[in-house]
Short mmCIF file of C-alpha atoms in Angstrom, two decimals:
data_model
loop_
_atom_site.label_atom_id
_atom_site.label_comp_id
_atom_site.label_asym_id
_atom_site.label_seq_id
_atom_site.Cartn_x
_atom_site.Cartn_y
_atom_site.Cartn_z
CA MET V 1 6.66 37.01 0.15
CA LYS V 2 9.50 35.52 -1.36
CA LYS V 3 12.51 37.31 0.75
CA LEU V 4 10.26 36.83 3.74
CA ASN V 5 10.40 32.25 2.92
CA LYS V 6 14.04 33.32 2.27
CA ALA V 7 14.55 34.46 5.90
CA LEU V 8 12.51 31.85 7.53
CA SER V 9 14.00 29.35 5.44
CA LEU V 10 17.97 30.40 6.47
CA THR V 11 16.55 30.62 10.23
CA LEU V 12 15.17 27.05 10.13
CA ALA V 13 18.70 26.11 8.47
CA ALA V 14 20.69 27.50 11.08
CA ILE V 15 18.66 25.90 13.50
CA VAL V 16 18.83 22.26 12.17
CA SER V 17 22.10 21.90 10.61
CA MET V 18 25.34 21.34 11.90
CA PRO V 19 27.38 24.01 11.28
CA THR V 20 30.87 22.10 12.94
CA LEU V 21 30.12 19.06 10.42
CA ALA V 22 29.43 20.90 7.02
CA GLU V 23 30.00 24.64 5.63
CA ASN V 24 27.84 24.67 3.50
CA ILE V 25 24.28 24.90 3.87
CA ASN V 26 21.57 24.99 0.83
CA THR V 27 18.26 26.31 1.41
CA ASP V 28 16.53 24.43 -1.51
CA ASP V 29 15.74 21.51 1.58
CA PHE V 30 13.86 24.25 3.16
CA SER V 31 9.95 25.36 3.04
CA PHE V 32 7.71 27.57 4.87
CA GLY V 33 3.93 27.52 4.49
CA GLY V 34 0.64 27.46 6.38
CA ARG V 35 -3.14 28.06 6.57
CA VAL V 36 -5.36 30.39 6.93
CA GLU V 37 -8.67 29.02 7.83
CA ALA V 38 -11.57 30.90 9.05
CA ARG V 39 -14.38 28.67 10.65
CA ALA V 40 -17.55 29.17 12.27
CA GLY V 41 -19.93 27.02 14.85
CA LEU V 42 -23.20 26.68 15.61
CA THR V 43 -23.86 25.26 18.89
CA ASP V 44 -27.90 25.40 20.49
CA SER V 45 -28.17 28.67 18.31
CA ASP V 46 -24.86 29.76 20.10
CA PHE V 47 -22.39 30.98 17.62
CA ASP V 48 -18.86 30.95 18.31
CA ASP V 49 -16.17 31.79 15.97
CA LYS V 50 -13.28 29.13 15.48
CA SER V 51 -10.91 30.90 12.90
CA ARG V 52 -7.39 30.11 13.09
CA VAL V 53 -3.73 30.15 11.11
CA ARG V 54 -0.79 28.41 11.17
CA LEU V 55 2.48 29.03 10.18
CA ASN V 56 5.12 26.34 10.12
CA GLY V 57 8.64 25.53 8.28
CA GLN V 58 10.20 22.34 7.91
CA GLY V 59 13.54 21.18 5.88
CA LYS V 60 16.63 18.89 5.68
CA HIS V 61 20.28 19.04 5.78
CA VAL V 62 22.55 16.04 3.94
CA ILE V 63 25.20 15.60 6.76
CA ASN V 64 26.70 12.99 4.95
CA ASP V 65 26.04 10.01 3.05
CA ASP V 66 25.03 8.27 6.54
CA ILE V 67 23.25 11.30 8.13
CA THR V 68 21.09 13.81 7.51
CA ALA V 69 19.43 16.41 9.67
CA VAL V 70 16.06 17.70 9.57
CA GLY V 71 13.56 20.64 11.47
CA LYS V 72 10.14 21.24 11.81
CA PHE V 73 8.12 23.75 14.01
CA GLU V 74 4.59 24.78 13.09
CA TYR V 75 2.45 27.13 15.55
CA GLU V 76 -1.17 28.19 15.39
CA LEU V 77 -3.09 30.85 16.50
CA THR V 78 -6.63 30.27 17.51
CA GLN V 79 -9.67 33.23 17.25
CA GLU V 80 -11.37 32.33 20.65
CA ASP V 81 -15.01 35.49 21.22
CA ASN V 82 -16.71 33.82 23.77
CA SER V 83 -16.37 36.55 25.95
CA SER V 84 -16.30 40.26 25.86
CA ASP V 85 -13.07 40.83 24.11
CA THR V 86 -11.83 38.74 21.38
CA THR V 87 -8.95 36.86 22.58
CA VAL V 88 -6.13 34.95 20.39
CA GLN V 89 -4.91 31.94 21.54
CA ASN V 90 -1.32 30.66 20.68
CA LYS V 91 0.14 27.06 20.95
CA THR V 92 3.09 24.85 19.50
CA ARG V 93 2.21 21.98 17.21
CA TYR V 94 5.37 21.09 16.21
CA LEU V 95 8.80 21.74 17.24
CA TYR V 96 11.40 19.26 16.38
CA VAL V 97 14.91 18.30 15.48
CA GLY V 98 16.31 15.03 14.50
CA ALA V 99 18.32 12.81 12.44
CA GLU V 100 17.35 10.55 9.32
CA THR V 101 19.51 7.08 8.75
CA ALA V 102 19.02 4.05 6.49
CA PHE V 103 18.61 2.38 10.51
CA GLY V 104 15.23 4.91 11.04
CA THR V 105 14.59 8.70 12.14
CA VAL V 106 14.84 9.90 15.29
CA THR V 107 13.81 13.04 16.06
CA TYR V 108 13.59 15.04 19.54
CA GLY V 109 10.81 17.98 20.46
CA THR V 110 7.18 18.83 20.64
CA GLN V 111 5.91 16.39 17.37
CA ASP V 112 3.27 12.94 16.86
CA ASN V 113 3.19 9.98 19.29
CA ALA V 114 4.40 6.77 18.21
CA VAL V 115 0.64 5.83 18.06
CA THR V 116 -0.71 8.84 16.15
CA TYR V 117 0.36 6.62 12.71
CA LEU V 118 -2.82 4.78 13.77
CA THR V 119 -4.98 7.04 15.35
CA ASN V 120 -4.91 9.18 11.84
CA PHE V 121 -6.52 5.90 10.02
CA THR V 122 -10.18 7.87 11.52
CA ASP V 123 -8.88 11.35 12.54
CA MET V 124 -9.39 12.50 8.57
CA ALA V 125 -12.25 14.95 8.47
CA GLU V 126 -11.93 18.45 8.37
CA TYR V 127 -13.61 18.87 11.82
CA PHE V 128 -15.26 15.98 13.61
CA SER V 129 -12.82 12.97 14.29
CA GLY V 130 -10.46 12.29 16.48
CA TYR V 131 -12.08 12.64 19.71
CA THR V 132 -11.17 9.32 21.74
CA ASN V 133 -7.31 9.44 21.82
CA GLU V 134 -6.87 12.29 23.67
CA SER V 135 -6.98 11.84 27.57
CA ILE V 136 -3.97 9.97 27.52
CA THR V 137 -0.79 11.85 26.86
CA ALA V 138 1.17 9.27 24.66
CA SER V 139 -1.87 8.35 23.07
CA GLY V 140 -2.44 12.29 22.33
CA ASP V 141 -1.86 13.67 18.60
CA ARG V 142 1.40 15.16 19.78
CA ALA V 143 3.20 15.54 22.84
CA GLU V 144 6.40 17.67 24.26
CA ASP V 145 9.01 16.41 25.47
CA THR V 146 8.87 13.32 23.10
CA VAL V 147 11.09 11.66 21.53
CA LEU V 148 10.31 9.02 18.52
CA TYR V 149 11.92 6.60 16.40
CA ALA V 150 10.23 5.87 13.05
CA ILE V 151 10.89 2.84 10.31
CA ASN V 152 9.66 1.87 7.52
CA LYS V 153 10.64 -1.43 5.32
CA GLY V 154 8.54 -1.82 2.50
CA ASP V 155 5.02 -2.59 3.94
CA LEU V 156 5.85 -2.81 7.36
CA THR V 157 6.01 0.27 9.35
CA VAL V 158 6.89 0.73 13.04
CA HIS V 159 6.84 3.71 15.48
CA ALA V 160 8.09 3.62 18.81
CA SER V 161 8.47 6.96 21.28
CA ALA V 162 9.33 8.17 24.60
CA ASN V 163 7.08 11.21 26.48
CA LEU V 164 9.76 12.47 29.08
CA LYS V 165 7.68 15.66 30.44
CA GLU V 166 7.71 15.64 34.26
CA THR V 167 4.46 14.05 35.49
CA GLU V 168 3.68 12.86 32.27
CA ASN V 169 6.34 10.47 31.52
CA GLY V 170 5.01 7.18 29.38
CA GLY V 171 5.32 6.46 25.72
CA GLY V 172 3.74 4.03 23.47
CA LEU V 173 4.65 1.25 20.09
CA MET V 174 2.89 1.15 17.18
CA VAL V 175 3.34 -1.50 14.34
CA ALA V 176 1.58 -1.31 11.00
CA TYR V 177 1.71 -3.62 7.83
CA LYS V 178 0.40 -3.32 4.06
CA VAL V 179 -1.36 -7.06 3.78
CA HIS V 180 -2.33 -5.47 0.28
CA GLN V 181 -1.80 -2.53 -1.88
CA ASN V 182 -5.13 -1.37 -0.71
CA ILE V 183 -5.36 -2.88 2.75
CA GLU V 184 -3.25 -2.01 5.98
CA ILE V 185 -3.56 -3.08 9.48
CA SER V 186 -2.22 -1.91 12.70
CA ALA V 187 -1.60 -2.35 16.20
CA ALA V 188 -0.22 -0.30 19.30
CA TYR V 189 0.39 0.35 23.22
CA ALA V 190 0.63 3.51 24.98
CA GLY V 191 0.99 4.37 28.68
CA THR V 192 1.76 7.28 30.72
CA GLU V 193 2.09 8.20 34.67
CA GLY V 194 0.09 10.72 36.23
CA ALA V 195 -2.64 10.56 34.07
CA ASP V 196 -5.20 13.42 34.53
CA LYS V 197 -4.38 15.35 31.18
CA LYS V 198 -7.31 17.68 31.33
CA GLY V 199 -7.26 18.26 35.26
CA THR V 200 -9.64 16.98 37.96
CA ILE V 201 -12.49 15.03 36.72
CA VAL V 202 -14.37 13.48 38.86
CA GLY V 203 -14.17 9.66 39.59
CA LEU V 204 -10.36 9.79 38.65
CA ASP V 205 -7.30 9.21 40.57
CA LYS V 206 -4.74 11.54 38.87
CA THR V 207 -1.95 9.67 40.66
CA GLU V 208 -2.73 6.27 38.88
CA SER V 209 -0.95 5.15 35.90
CA SER V 210 -3.12 5.19 32.67
CA ASP V 211 -2.50 2.67 29.41
CA VAL V 212 -4.15 1.98 26.28
CA TYR V 213 -4.31 -0.81 23.68
CA MET V 214 -5.20 -0.17 20.25
CA ILE V 215 -6.41 -2.26 16.76
CA GLY V 216 -7.07 -0.67 13.66
CA ALA V 217 -7.37 -0.40 9.87
CA ARG V 218 -8.23 1.35 6.59
CA TYR V 219 -8.87 0.50 2.79
CA THR V 220 -7.98 2.73 0.07
CA LYS V 221 -9.19 2.29 -3.52
CA ASP V 222 -9.52 4.90 -5.89
CA GLY V 223 -11.57 7.78 -4.27
CA LEU V 224 -12.92 5.27 -1.45
CA LEU V 225 -11.08 5.23 1.76
CA VAL V 226 -12.84 3.37 4.94
CA SER V 227 -11.23 3.00 7.91
CA GLY V 228 -11.61 1.84 11.98
CA LEU V 229 -10.27 1.82 15.42
CA VAL V 230 -10.83 0.12 18.93
CA GLN V 231 -9.27 0.98 21.93
CA ALA V 232 -9.42 -0.01 25.33
CA GLY V 233 -7.39 0.58 28.43
CA SER V 234 -7.27 1.96 32.12
CA TYR V 235 -7.54 5.66 32.89
CA GLY V 236 -6.88 7.54 36.22
CA GLY V 237 -8.34 4.19 37.83
CA SER V 238 -11.36 3.83 35.58
CA ASP V 239 -11.54 1.11 32.36
CA PHE V 240 -12.90 2.48 28.96
CA ASP V 241 -13.48 1.52 25.93
CA ALA V 242 -13.60 3.75 22.78
CA VAL V 243 -14.34 3.24 18.83
CA ASP V 244 -13.58 5.17 16.30
CA ALA V 245 -15.15 5.19 12.05
CA PHE V 246 -14.50 6.64 9.13
CA ALA V 247 -15.84 6.54 5.70
CA ALA V 248 -14.98 9.23 2.62
CA TYR V 249 -15.22 9.36 -0.96
CA SER V 250 -13.75 11.71 -3.48
CA PHE V 251 -14.85 12.47 -6.41
CA GLY V 252 -13.45 15.57 -8.66
CA GLU V 253 -12.56 18.57 -6.84
CA ASN V 254 -15.65 16.95 -3.88
CA SER V 255 -15.73 14.84 -0.60
CA VAL V 256 -18.23 13.66 1.06
CA ASN V 257 -17.54 11.63 4.79
CA VAL V 258 -19.25 10.32 7.80
CA SER V 259 -17.39 9.50 10.99
CA TYR V 260 -18.08 8.12 14.47
CA ASN V 261 -16.81 8.58 17.60
CA TYR V 262 -17.47 6.55 21.13
CA TYR V 263 -15.72 7.16 24.82
CA SER V 264 -16.66 5.57 27.69
CA ALA V 265 -15.44 5.12 31.18
CA ASP V 266 -16.67 2.75 33.45
CA ASP V 267 -16.43 5.73 36.38
CA THR V 268 -16.86 8.79 35.18
CA ASN V 269 -19.18 10.42 32.20
CA GLU V 270 -17.30 13.95 31.79
CA LEU V 271 -15.55 12.38 29.10
CA ASP V 272 -17.60 10.42 27.20
CA VAL V 273 -18.22 11.05 23.16
CA ASN V 274 -21.01 9.50 21.55
CA PHE V 275 -21.74 10.94 17.75
CA VAL V 276 -21.59 10.32 14.22
CA ALA V 277 -20.93 13.59 11.73
CA PHE V 278 -21.92 14.10 7.99
CA GLU V 279 -19.28 16.16 5.75
CA TYR V 280 -18.89 18.06 2.68
CA ALA V 281 -15.68 19.30 1.47
CA ARG V 282 -15.06 21.11 -1.64
CA TYR V 283 -10.86 21.64 -2.35
CA ILE V 284 -10.04 23.98 -5.21
CA GLY V 285 -6.20 23.99 -5.66
CA ASP V 286 -5.27 25.42 -2.51
CA VAL V 287 -8.24 26.48 -1.51
CA ALA V 288 -10.88 24.12 0.74
CA ALA V 289 -14.45 25.05 1.63
CA TYR V 290 -16.49 22.71 4.27
CA ALA V 291 -19.80 22.27 5.96
CA SER V 292 -20.02 19.42 8.49
CA TYR V 293 -23.45 18.69 11.30
CA LYS V 294 -22.70 16.45 14.60
CA ILE V 295 -25.93 14.70 15.90
CA ALA V 296 -25.19 13.71 19.58
CA LEU V 297 -26.09 10.29 20.36
CA ASP V 298 -26.07 10.65 24.02
CA ASP V 299 -29.52 10.68 26.27
CA ASP V 300 -28.30 14.44 27.40
CA THR V 301 -28.49 16.87 24.09
CA SER V 302 -27.75 20.46 25.73
CA ALA V 303 -24.50 21.76 25.03
CA GLY V 304 -21.45 20.28 27.10
CA SER V 305 -18.67 22.17 28.66
CA GLY V 306 -15.74 22.80 26.71
CA PRO V 307 -14.62 23.33 22.77
CA ASN V 308 -16.10 19.51 21.79
CA ASN V 309 -19.46 20.41 23.23
CA LYS V 310 -19.17 16.33 23.32
CA ASN V 311 -23.67 16.28 23.91
CA ALA V 312 -24.87 18.82 21.86
CA ASP V 313 -25.82 19.05 18.03
CA GLU V 314 -23.19 21.17 16.09
CA PHE V 315 -22.97 22.80 12.79
CA ILE V 316 -19.69 23.56 11.31
CA ILE V 317 -18.77 25.79 8.27
CA GLY V 318 -15.40 26.82 7.52
CA ALA V 319 -12.96 28.06 4.53
CA ARG V 320 -9.59 27.47 4.06
CA TYR V 321 -6.31 28.97 2.36
CA SER V 322 -2.96 27.39 2.59
CA PHE V 323 0.46 28.55 1.20
#
């Protein structure tokens, strides 16, 4: 494993470093890791294997006193057995390079959007959280062909991003401020041209631009975390509003949490989300085990289409080893 880590570190170093400006590469700044996660879901008596593997590498290389090169990649392989043959889907979660300076960090590639800092306030559960911001490219957790600028000065954090992928042009801006050592508030805006990220949806015009305004806050003290996120905007010509809430308490190696996710658009119900979920997790070193139960709050509680099964009660059990 040490030889593999060394080889991968050297490969990443070659990608993100700038040999014309620096002759030596310090591989101590690079690391390789990942996770192996076995997950099983039960929805309306239907069993689904949701196991996955993630592999990542990241690092920094000091070019000079003013510039540090940075880079990261992360790939995910997900097992899907809801067909006659088990298949494996793969996706790139992160693949970017950039530079850190005294004036902030600029990166380009597949990476977080500007508003991801805010949506992570409530996207904290092992499974059932963060369901309301993925419709618009600019407000999703990550996006391809994205330029991200991030700067932190004391209690103030500012992120700005631009999505350059054709048909998904847009961007966002997020400002967060710690009003107290335990309390942080944030506001954000994101907009995308050609909004229909998920394909044809009845009642929406994919040529219409979409945008969203967000406000959020989180409170942390000792083992307690309470956070909330409110969203309002327009998606494909249809107005929508959304609410996320999350509360967790950690004690020893244990954690319990409850999350609430709500999304409603005026002209379609295909994207609607309305549920509360409860979770227990136990963390022992690099190993985690958890169980989550989602209670659908919509009138229609039959299993929904797609991976979210948004209108159905779900039970998830999983175990993860990180390395």
